Short mmCIF file of C-alpha atoms and ligand atoms in Angstrom, two decimals:
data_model
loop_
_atom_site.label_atom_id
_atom_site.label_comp_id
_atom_site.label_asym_id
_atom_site.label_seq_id
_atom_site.Cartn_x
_atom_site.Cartn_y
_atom_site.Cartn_z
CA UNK A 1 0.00 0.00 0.00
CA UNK A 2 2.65 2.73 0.84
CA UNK A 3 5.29 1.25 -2.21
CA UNK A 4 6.59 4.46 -3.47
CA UNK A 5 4.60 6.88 -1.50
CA UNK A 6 6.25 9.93 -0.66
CA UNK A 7 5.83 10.39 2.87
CA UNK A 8 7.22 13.44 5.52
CA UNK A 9 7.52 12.43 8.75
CA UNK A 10 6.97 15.56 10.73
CA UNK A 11 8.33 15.29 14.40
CA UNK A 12 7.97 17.37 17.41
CA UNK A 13 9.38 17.78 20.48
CA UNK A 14 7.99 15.44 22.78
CA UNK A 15 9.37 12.24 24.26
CA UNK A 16 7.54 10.29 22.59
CA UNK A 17 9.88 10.98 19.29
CA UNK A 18 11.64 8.00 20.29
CA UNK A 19 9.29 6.12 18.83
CA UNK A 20 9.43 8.08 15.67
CA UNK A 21 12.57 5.74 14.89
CA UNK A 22 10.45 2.36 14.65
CA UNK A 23 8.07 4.65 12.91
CA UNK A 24 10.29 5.93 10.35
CA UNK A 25 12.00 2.07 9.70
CA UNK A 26 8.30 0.20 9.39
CA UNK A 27 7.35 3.53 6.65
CA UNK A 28 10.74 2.65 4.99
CA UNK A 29 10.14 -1.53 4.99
CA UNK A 30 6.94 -1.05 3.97
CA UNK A 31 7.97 0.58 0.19
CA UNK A 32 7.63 4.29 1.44
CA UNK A 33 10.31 7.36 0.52
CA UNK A 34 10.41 9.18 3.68
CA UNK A 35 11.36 12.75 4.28
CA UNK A 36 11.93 14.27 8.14
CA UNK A 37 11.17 17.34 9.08
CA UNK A 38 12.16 18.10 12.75
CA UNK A 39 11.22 21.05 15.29
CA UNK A 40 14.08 22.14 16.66
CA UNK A 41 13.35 20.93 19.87
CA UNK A 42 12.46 17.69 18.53
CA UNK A 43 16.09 17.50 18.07
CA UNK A 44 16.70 17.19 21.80
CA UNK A 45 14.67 13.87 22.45
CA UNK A 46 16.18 12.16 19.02
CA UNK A 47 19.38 12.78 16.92
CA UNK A 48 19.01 13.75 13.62
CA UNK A 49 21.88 11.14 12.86
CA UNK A 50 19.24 8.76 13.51
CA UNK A 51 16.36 10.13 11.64
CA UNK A 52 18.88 10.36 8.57
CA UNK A 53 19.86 7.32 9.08
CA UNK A 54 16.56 5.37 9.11
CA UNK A 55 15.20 7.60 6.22
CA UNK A 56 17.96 7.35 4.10
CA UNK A 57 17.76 11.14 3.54
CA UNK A 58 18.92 14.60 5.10
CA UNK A 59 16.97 15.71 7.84
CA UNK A 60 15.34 19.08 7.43
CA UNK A 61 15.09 21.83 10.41
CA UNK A 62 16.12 25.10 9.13
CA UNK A 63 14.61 27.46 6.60
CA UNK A 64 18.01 27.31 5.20
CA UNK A 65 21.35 25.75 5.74
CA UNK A 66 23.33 28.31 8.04
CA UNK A 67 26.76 26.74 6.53
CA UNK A 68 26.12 27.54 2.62
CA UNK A 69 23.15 29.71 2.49
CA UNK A 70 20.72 26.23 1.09
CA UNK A 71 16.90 26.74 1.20
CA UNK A 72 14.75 24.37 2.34
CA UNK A 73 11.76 24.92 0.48
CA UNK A 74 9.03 24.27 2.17
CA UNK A 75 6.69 24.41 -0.62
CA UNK A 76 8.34 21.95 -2.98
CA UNK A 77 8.32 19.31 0.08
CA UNK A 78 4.55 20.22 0.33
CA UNK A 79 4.15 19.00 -2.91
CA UNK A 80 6.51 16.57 -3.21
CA UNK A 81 4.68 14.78 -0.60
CA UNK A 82 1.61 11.86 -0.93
CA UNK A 83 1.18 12.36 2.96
CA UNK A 84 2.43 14.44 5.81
CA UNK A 85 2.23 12.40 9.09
CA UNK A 86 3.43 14.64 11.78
CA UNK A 87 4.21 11.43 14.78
CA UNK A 88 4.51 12.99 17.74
CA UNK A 89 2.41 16.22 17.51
CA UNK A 90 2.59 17.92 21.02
CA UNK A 91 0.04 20.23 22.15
CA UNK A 92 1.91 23.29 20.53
CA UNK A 93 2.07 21.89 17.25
CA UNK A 94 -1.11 21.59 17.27
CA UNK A 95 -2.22 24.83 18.44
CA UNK A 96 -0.11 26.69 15.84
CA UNK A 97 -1.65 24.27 13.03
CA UNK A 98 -4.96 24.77 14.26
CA UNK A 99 -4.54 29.04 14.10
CA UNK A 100 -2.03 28.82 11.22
CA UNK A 101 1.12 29.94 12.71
CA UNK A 102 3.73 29.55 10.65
CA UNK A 103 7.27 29.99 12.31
CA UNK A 104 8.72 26.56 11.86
CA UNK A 105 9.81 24.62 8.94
CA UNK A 106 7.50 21.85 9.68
CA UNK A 107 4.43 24.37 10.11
CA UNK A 108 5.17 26.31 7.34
CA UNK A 109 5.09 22.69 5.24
CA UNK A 110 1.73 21.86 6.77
CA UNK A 111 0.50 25.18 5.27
CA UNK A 112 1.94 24.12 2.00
CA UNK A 113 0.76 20.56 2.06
CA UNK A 114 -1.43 19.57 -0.50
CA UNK A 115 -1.35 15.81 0.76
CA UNK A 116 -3.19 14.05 3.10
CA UNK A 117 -2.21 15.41 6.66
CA UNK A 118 -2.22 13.11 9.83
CA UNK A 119 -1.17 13.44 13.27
CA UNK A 120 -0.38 11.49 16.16
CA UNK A 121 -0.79 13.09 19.19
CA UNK A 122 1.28 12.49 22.33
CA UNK A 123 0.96 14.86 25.65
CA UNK A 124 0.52 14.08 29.13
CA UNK A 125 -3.03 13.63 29.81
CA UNK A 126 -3.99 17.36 31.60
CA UNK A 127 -3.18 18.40 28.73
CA UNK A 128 -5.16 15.82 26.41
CA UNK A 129 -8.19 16.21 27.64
CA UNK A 130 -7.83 20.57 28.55
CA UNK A 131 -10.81 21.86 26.77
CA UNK A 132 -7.82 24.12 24.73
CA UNK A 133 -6.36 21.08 22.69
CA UNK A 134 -9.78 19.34 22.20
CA UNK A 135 -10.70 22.53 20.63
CA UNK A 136 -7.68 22.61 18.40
CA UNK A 137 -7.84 18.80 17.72
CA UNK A 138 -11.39 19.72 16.68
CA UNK A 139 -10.60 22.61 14.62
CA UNK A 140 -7.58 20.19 12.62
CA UNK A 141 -10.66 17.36 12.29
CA UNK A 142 -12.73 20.28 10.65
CA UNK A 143 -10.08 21.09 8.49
CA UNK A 144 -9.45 17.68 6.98
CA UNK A 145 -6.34 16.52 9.22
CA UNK A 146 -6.75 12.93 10.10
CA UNK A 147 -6.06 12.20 13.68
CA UNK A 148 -4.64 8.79 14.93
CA UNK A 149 -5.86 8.80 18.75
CA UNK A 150 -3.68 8.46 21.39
CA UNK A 151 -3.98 5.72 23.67
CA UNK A 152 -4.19 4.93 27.30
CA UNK A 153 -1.90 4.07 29.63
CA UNK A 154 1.31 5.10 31.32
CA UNK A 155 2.61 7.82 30.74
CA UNK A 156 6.49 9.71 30.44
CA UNK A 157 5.31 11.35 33.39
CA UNK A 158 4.37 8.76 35.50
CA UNK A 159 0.66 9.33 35.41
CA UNK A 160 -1.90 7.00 34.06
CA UNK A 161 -4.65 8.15 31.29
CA UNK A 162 -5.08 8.90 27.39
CA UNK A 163 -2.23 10.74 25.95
CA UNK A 164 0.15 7.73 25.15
CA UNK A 165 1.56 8.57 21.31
CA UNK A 166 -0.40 5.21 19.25
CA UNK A 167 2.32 2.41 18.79
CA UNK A 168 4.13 2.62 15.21
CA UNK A 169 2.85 -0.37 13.80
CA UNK A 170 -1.03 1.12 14.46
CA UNK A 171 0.22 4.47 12.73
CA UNK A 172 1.36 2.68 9.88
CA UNK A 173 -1.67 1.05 9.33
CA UNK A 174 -4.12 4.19 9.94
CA UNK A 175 -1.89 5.76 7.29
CA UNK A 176 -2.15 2.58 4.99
CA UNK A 177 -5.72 2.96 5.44
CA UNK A 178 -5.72 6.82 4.16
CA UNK A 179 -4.15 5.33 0.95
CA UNK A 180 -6.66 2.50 0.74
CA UNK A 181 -10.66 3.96 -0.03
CA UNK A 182 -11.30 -0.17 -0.18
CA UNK A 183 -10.57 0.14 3.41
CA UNK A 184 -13.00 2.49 4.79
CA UNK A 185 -15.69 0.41 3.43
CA UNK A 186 -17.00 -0.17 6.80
CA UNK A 187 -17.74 3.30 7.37
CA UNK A 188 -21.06 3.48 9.18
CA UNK A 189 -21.10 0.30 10.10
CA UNK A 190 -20.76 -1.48 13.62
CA UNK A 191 -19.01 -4.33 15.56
CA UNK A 192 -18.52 -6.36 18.55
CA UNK A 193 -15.25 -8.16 19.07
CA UNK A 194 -14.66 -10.32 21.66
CA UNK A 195 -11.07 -11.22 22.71
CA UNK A 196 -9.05 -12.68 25.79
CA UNK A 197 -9.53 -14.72 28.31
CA UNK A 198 -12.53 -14.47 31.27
CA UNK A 199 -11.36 -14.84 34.26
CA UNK A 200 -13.67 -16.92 37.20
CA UNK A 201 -13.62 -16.36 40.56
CA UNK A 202 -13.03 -18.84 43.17
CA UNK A 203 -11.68 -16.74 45.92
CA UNK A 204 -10.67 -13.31 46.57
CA UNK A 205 -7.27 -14.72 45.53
CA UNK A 206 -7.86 -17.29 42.88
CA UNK A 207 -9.71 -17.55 39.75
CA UNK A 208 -9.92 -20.26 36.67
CA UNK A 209 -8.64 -19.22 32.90
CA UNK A 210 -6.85 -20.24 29.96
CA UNK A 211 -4.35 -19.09 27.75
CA UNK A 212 -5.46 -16.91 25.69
CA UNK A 213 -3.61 -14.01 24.82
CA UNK A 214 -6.32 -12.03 22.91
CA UNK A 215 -4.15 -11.49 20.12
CA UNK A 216 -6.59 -12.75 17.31
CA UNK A 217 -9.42 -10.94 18.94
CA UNK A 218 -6.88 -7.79 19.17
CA UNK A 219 -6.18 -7.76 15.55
CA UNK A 220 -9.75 -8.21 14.26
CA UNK A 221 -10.73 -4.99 15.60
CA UNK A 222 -7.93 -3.20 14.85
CA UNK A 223 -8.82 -4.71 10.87
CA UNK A 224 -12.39 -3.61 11.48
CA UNK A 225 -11.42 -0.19 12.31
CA UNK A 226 -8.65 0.00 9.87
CA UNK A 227 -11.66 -0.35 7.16
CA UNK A 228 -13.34 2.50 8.74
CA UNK A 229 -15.81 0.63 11.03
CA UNK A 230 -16.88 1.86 14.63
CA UNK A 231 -15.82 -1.10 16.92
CA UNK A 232 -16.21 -2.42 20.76
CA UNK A 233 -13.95 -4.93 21.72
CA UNK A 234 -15.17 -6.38 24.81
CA UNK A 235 -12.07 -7.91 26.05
CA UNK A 236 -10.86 -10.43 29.02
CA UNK A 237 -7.82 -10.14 30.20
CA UNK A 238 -4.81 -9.54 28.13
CA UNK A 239 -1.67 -7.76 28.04
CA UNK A 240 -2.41 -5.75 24.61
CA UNK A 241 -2.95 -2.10 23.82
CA UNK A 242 -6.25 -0.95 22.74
CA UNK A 243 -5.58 -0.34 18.84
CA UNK A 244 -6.08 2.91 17.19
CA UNK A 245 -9.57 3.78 16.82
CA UNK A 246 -11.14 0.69 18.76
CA UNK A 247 -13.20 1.41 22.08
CA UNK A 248 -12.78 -0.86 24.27
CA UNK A 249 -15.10 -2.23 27.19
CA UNK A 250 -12.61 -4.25 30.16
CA UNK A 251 -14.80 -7.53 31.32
CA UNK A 252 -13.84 -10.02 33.58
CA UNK A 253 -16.09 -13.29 33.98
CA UNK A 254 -17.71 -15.08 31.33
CA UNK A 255 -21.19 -13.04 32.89
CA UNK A 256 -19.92 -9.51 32.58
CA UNK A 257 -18.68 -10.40 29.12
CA UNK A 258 -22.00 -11.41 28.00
CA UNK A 259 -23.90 -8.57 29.63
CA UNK A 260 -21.45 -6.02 27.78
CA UNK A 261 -22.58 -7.94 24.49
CA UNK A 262 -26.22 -8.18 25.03
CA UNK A 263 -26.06 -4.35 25.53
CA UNK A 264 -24.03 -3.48 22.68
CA UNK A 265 -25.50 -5.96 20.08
CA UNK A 266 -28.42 -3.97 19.48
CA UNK A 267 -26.37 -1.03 18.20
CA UNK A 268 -24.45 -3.36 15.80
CA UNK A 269 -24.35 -4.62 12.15
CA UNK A 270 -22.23 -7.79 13.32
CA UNK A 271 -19.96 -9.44 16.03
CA UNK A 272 -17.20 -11.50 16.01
CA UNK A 273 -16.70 -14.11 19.42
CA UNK A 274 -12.93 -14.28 19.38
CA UNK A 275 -12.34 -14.39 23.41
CA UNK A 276 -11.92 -17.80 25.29
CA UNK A 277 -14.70 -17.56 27.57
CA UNK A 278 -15.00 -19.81 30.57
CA UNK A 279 -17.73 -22.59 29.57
CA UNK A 280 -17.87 -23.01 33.63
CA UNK A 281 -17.54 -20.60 36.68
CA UNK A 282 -17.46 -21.34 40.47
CA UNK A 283 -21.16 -22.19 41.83
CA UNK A 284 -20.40 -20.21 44.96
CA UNK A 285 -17.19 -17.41 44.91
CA UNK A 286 -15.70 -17.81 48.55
CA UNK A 287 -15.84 -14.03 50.32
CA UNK A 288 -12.39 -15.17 52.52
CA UNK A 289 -9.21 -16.74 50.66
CA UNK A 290 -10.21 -20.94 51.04
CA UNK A 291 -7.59 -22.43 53.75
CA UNK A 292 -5.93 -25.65 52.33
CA UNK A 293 -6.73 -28.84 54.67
CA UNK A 294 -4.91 -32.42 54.45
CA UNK A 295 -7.22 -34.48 51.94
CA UNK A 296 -7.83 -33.18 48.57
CA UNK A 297 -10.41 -30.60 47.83
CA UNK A 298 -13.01 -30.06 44.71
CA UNK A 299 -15.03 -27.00 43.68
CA UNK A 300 -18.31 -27.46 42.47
CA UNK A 301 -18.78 -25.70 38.79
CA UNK A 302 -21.89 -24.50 37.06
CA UNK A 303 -22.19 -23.37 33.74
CA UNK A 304 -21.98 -20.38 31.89
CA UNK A 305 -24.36 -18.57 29.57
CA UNK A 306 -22.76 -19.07 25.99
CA UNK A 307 -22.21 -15.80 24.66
CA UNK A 308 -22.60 -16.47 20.89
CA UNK A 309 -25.28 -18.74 21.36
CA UNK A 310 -27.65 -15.71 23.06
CA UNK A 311 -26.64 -13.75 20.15
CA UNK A 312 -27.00 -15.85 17.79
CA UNK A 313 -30.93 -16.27 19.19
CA UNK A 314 -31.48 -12.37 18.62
CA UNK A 315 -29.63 -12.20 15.24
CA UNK A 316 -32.13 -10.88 13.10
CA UNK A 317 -30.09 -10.14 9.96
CA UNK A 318 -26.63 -9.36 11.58
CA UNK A 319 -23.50 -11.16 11.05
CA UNK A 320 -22.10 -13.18 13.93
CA UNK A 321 -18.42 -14.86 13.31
CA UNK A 322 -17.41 -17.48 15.56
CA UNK A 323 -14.16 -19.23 16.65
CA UNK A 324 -14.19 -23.21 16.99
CA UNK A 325 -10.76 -24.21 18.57
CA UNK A 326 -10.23 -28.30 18.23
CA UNK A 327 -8.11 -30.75 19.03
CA UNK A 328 -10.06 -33.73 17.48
CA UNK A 329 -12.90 -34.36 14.67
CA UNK A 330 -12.24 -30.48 13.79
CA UNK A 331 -14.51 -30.35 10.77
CA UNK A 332 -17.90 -32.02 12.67
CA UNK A 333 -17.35 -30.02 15.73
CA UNK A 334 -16.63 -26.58 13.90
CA UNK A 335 -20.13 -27.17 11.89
CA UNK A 336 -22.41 -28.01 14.62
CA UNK A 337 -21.22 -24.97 16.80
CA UNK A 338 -21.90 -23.04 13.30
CA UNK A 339 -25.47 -24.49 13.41
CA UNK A 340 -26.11 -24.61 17.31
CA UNK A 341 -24.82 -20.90 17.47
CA UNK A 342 -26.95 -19.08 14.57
CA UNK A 343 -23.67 -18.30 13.14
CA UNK A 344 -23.19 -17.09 9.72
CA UNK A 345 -19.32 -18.57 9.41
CA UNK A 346 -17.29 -20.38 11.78
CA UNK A 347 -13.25 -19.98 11.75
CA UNK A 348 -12.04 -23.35 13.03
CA UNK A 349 -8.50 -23.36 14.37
CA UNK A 350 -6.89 -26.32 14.92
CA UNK A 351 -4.61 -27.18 17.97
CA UNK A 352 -2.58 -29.81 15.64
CA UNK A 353 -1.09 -27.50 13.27
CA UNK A 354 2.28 -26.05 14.05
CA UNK A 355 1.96 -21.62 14.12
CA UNK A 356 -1.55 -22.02 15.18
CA UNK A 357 -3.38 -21.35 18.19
CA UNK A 358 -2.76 -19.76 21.13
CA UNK A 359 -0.22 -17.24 22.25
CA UNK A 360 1.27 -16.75 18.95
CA UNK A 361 1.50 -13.89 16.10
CA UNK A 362 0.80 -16.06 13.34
CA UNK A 363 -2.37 -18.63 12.78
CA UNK A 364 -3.58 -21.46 10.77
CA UNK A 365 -7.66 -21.42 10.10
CA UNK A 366 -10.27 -22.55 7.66
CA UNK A 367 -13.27 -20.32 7.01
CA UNK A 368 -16.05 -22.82 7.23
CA UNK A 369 -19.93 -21.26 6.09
CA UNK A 370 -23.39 -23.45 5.53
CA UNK A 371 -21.56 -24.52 1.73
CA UNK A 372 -17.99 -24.32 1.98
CA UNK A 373 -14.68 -24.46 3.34
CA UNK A 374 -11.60 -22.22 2.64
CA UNK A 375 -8.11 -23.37 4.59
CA UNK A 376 -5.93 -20.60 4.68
CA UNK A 377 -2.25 -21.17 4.81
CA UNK A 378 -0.12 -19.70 7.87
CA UNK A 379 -0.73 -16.07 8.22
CA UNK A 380 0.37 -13.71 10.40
CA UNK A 381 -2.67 -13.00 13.04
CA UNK A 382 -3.24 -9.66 11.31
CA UNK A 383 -3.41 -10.94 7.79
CA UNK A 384 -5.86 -13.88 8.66
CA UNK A 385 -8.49 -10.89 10.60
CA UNK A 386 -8.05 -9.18 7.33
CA UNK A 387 -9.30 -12.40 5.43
CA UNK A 388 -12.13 -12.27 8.20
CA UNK A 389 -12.95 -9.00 7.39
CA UNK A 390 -12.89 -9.73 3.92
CA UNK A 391 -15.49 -12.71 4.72
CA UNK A 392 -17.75 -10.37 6.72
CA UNK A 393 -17.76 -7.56 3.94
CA UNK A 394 -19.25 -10.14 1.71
CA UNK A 395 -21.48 -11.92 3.35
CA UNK A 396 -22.83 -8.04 4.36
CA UNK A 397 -23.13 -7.11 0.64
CA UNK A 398 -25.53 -10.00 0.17
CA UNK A 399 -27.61 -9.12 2.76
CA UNK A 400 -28.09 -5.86 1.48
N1 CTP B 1 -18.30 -18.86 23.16
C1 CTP B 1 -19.09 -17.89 23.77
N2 CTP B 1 -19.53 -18.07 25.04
C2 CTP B 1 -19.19 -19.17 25.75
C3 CTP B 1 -18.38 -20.17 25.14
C4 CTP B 1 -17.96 -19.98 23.84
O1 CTP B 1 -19.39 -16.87 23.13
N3 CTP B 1 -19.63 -19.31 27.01
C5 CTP B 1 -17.89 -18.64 21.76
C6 CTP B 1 -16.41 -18.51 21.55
O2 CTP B 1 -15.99 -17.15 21.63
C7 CTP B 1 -16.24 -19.07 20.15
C8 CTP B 1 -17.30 -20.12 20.06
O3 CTP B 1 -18.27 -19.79 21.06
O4 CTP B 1 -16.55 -18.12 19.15
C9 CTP B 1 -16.82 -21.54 20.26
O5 CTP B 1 -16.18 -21.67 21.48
P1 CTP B 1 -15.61 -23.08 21.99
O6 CTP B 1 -15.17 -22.94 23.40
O7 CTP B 1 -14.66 -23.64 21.01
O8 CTP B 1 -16.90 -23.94 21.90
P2 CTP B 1 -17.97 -24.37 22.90
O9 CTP B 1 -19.28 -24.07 22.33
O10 CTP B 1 -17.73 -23.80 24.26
O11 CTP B 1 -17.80 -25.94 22.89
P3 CTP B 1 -16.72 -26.94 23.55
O12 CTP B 1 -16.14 -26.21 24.72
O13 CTP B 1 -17.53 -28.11 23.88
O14 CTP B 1 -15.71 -27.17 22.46
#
């Protein structure tokens, strides 16, 4: 998608222009001619001997080159360029961009940009959410600048909230995406993703799981949204970031994962049931941590409500996508779940294959509908929730 694009990588002083580095490298892998254009601040959290470096080209600060008089001209890079992702914006970039100021190389390009314009915002989270930089974020939305969200987390400063410049690799994509119209075709359309693993109770100290990492789950939504689709990913517990431009509603038991579906599957055009939810819970949760005794102990189980299955029953014409993870008689199991379930296709992943399964970044699966099968060959996680996707977009055409 980004062969031979001609990309400036606008960065800012912030410390989040460490990250700019990875940034700059995946841009450069992924086919792209990259041009940086630093702040002179910038230049204090990362070397220009690095940018160069990674972009294979001179880094660009000045108006002109003190040593021999050299113009940088900012309006020949403006139109030079396919897209101008400016990764980390700070606040103060932003303001200026948002009232036009012009007294930096890399604003004065933004003025004379007649590419696509993204930023990635990165700030401490005061100063995320004052009412002065939602205002300017607005005003660069109004204008046509694309913004990639920052996430949550922890932050350079210690505290804990939204702010958090979006990981390379999701930057990459959301620009991808700008480059690809086939992508946004999910725009106005909604989805459920679940992902992880539920955790059960026993004791205040204990609970039952699996090992799930939420990976798969993870990468569906962040295809979903990559196409342009509003998602919730209802997720268990994992150790991922919430990707760019997913919302994402923190569960813990198999019974607060299915109450944050049954509320949100009204609102949506599909759902895919990616998370390993407990088929069995506690029958009682002790209130005090259980004391070990001599003999051996047992805990009484009861079942859980099966998520997909109560969706499945209040379909209506929605999509629901289902996982079917085997270790035996794959193919009879994978198609009654597909009928018991309501769903519309089942992707069956097999324990017995070597790169599939848990834990993993890549997969093996085999789209299985009503009339056919499809094995896919080892995939990366993210390329197989892209084959998904492609799947779901489909099936959604022919129900319209
Ligand atoms: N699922 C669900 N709610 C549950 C159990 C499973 O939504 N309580 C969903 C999973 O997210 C997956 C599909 O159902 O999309 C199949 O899950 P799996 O555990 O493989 O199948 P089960 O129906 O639980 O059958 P079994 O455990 O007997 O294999």
């Amino acid at each position: 998608m980004l062969k031979g694009k001609h990309i400036i990588l606008g960065i800012t002083g912030s410390i989040a222009a460490y990250k700019s580095a990875v940034l700059c490298r995946l841009l450069v892998s992924a086919g792209a001619e990259v041009k940086v254009v630093m702040t002179p601040l910038a230049k204090q959290f990362i070397t220009p001997l690095t940018m160069a470096t990674l972009s294979k080209n001179p880094i660009l600060v000045d108006f002109f080159n003190p040593e021999n008089g050299e113009w940088n001209s900012h309006v020949s890079l403006g139109e030079w360029a396919d897209c101008y992702l400016i990764a980390p914006a700070t606040a103060n970039t932003i303001a200026k961009m948002a009232s036009g100021v012009a007294d930096n190389l890399l604003l004065t390009t933004y003025l004379s940009a007649r590419c696509k314009v993204a930023i990635a915002p990165a700030m401490d989270l005061d100063m995320y959410a004052h009412v002065a930089t939602q205002r300017n974020l607005a005003q660069l939305k109004a204008d046509g600048v694309y913004v990639i969200e920052p996430g949550a987390g922890e932050l350079a400063s210690g505290l804990v909230g939204k702010g958090r410049m979006a990981e390379p690799q999701d930057i990459v994509s959301e620009v991808e995406a700008l480059f690809d119209e086939k992508k946004k075709s999910l725009q106005g359309k909604s989805f459920l993703v679940t992902a992880g693993a539920t955790i059960e109770p026993i004791d205040p100290v204990r609970f039952i799981s699996n090992h799930s990492s939420g990976k798969m789950g993870y990468a569906l939504a962040e295809s979903l949204a990559a196409r342009g689709a509003k998602v919730w990913l209802v997720s268990g517990r994992t150790a991922l970031d919430v990707p760019a431009g997913v919302e994402r509603v923190d569960v813990l038991s198999a019974e607060q994962m299915c109450e944050a579906c049954c509320e949100l599957w009204p609102k949506c055009d599909g759902a895919v049931m990616c998370a390993a939810v407990a088929d069995y819970t506690p029958a009682v949760v002790a209130e005090q941590k259980i004391k070990k005794g001599d003999g051996d102990m047992s805990i009484a189980l009861k079942r859980t409500r099966d998520i997909a299955a109560t969706l499945g029953k209040e379909k209506g014409s929605r999509l629901l996508v289902g996982f079917a993870m085997e270790t035996e008689n794959e193919m009879t199991n994978a198609v009654s779940k597909l009928q018991r379930k309501n769903m519309d296709f089942i992707v069956l992943n097999s324990l017995r294959q070597a790169g599939a399964g848990f834990r993993g970044d890549t997969n093996v699966v085999s789209l299985i509908d009503a009339e056919s099968r499809v094995d896919l060959p080892l995939m990366s996680k993210r390329e197989v929730a892209d084959k998904i996707v492609d799947k779901m977009e489909s099936i959604l055409e022919e129900k319209n």
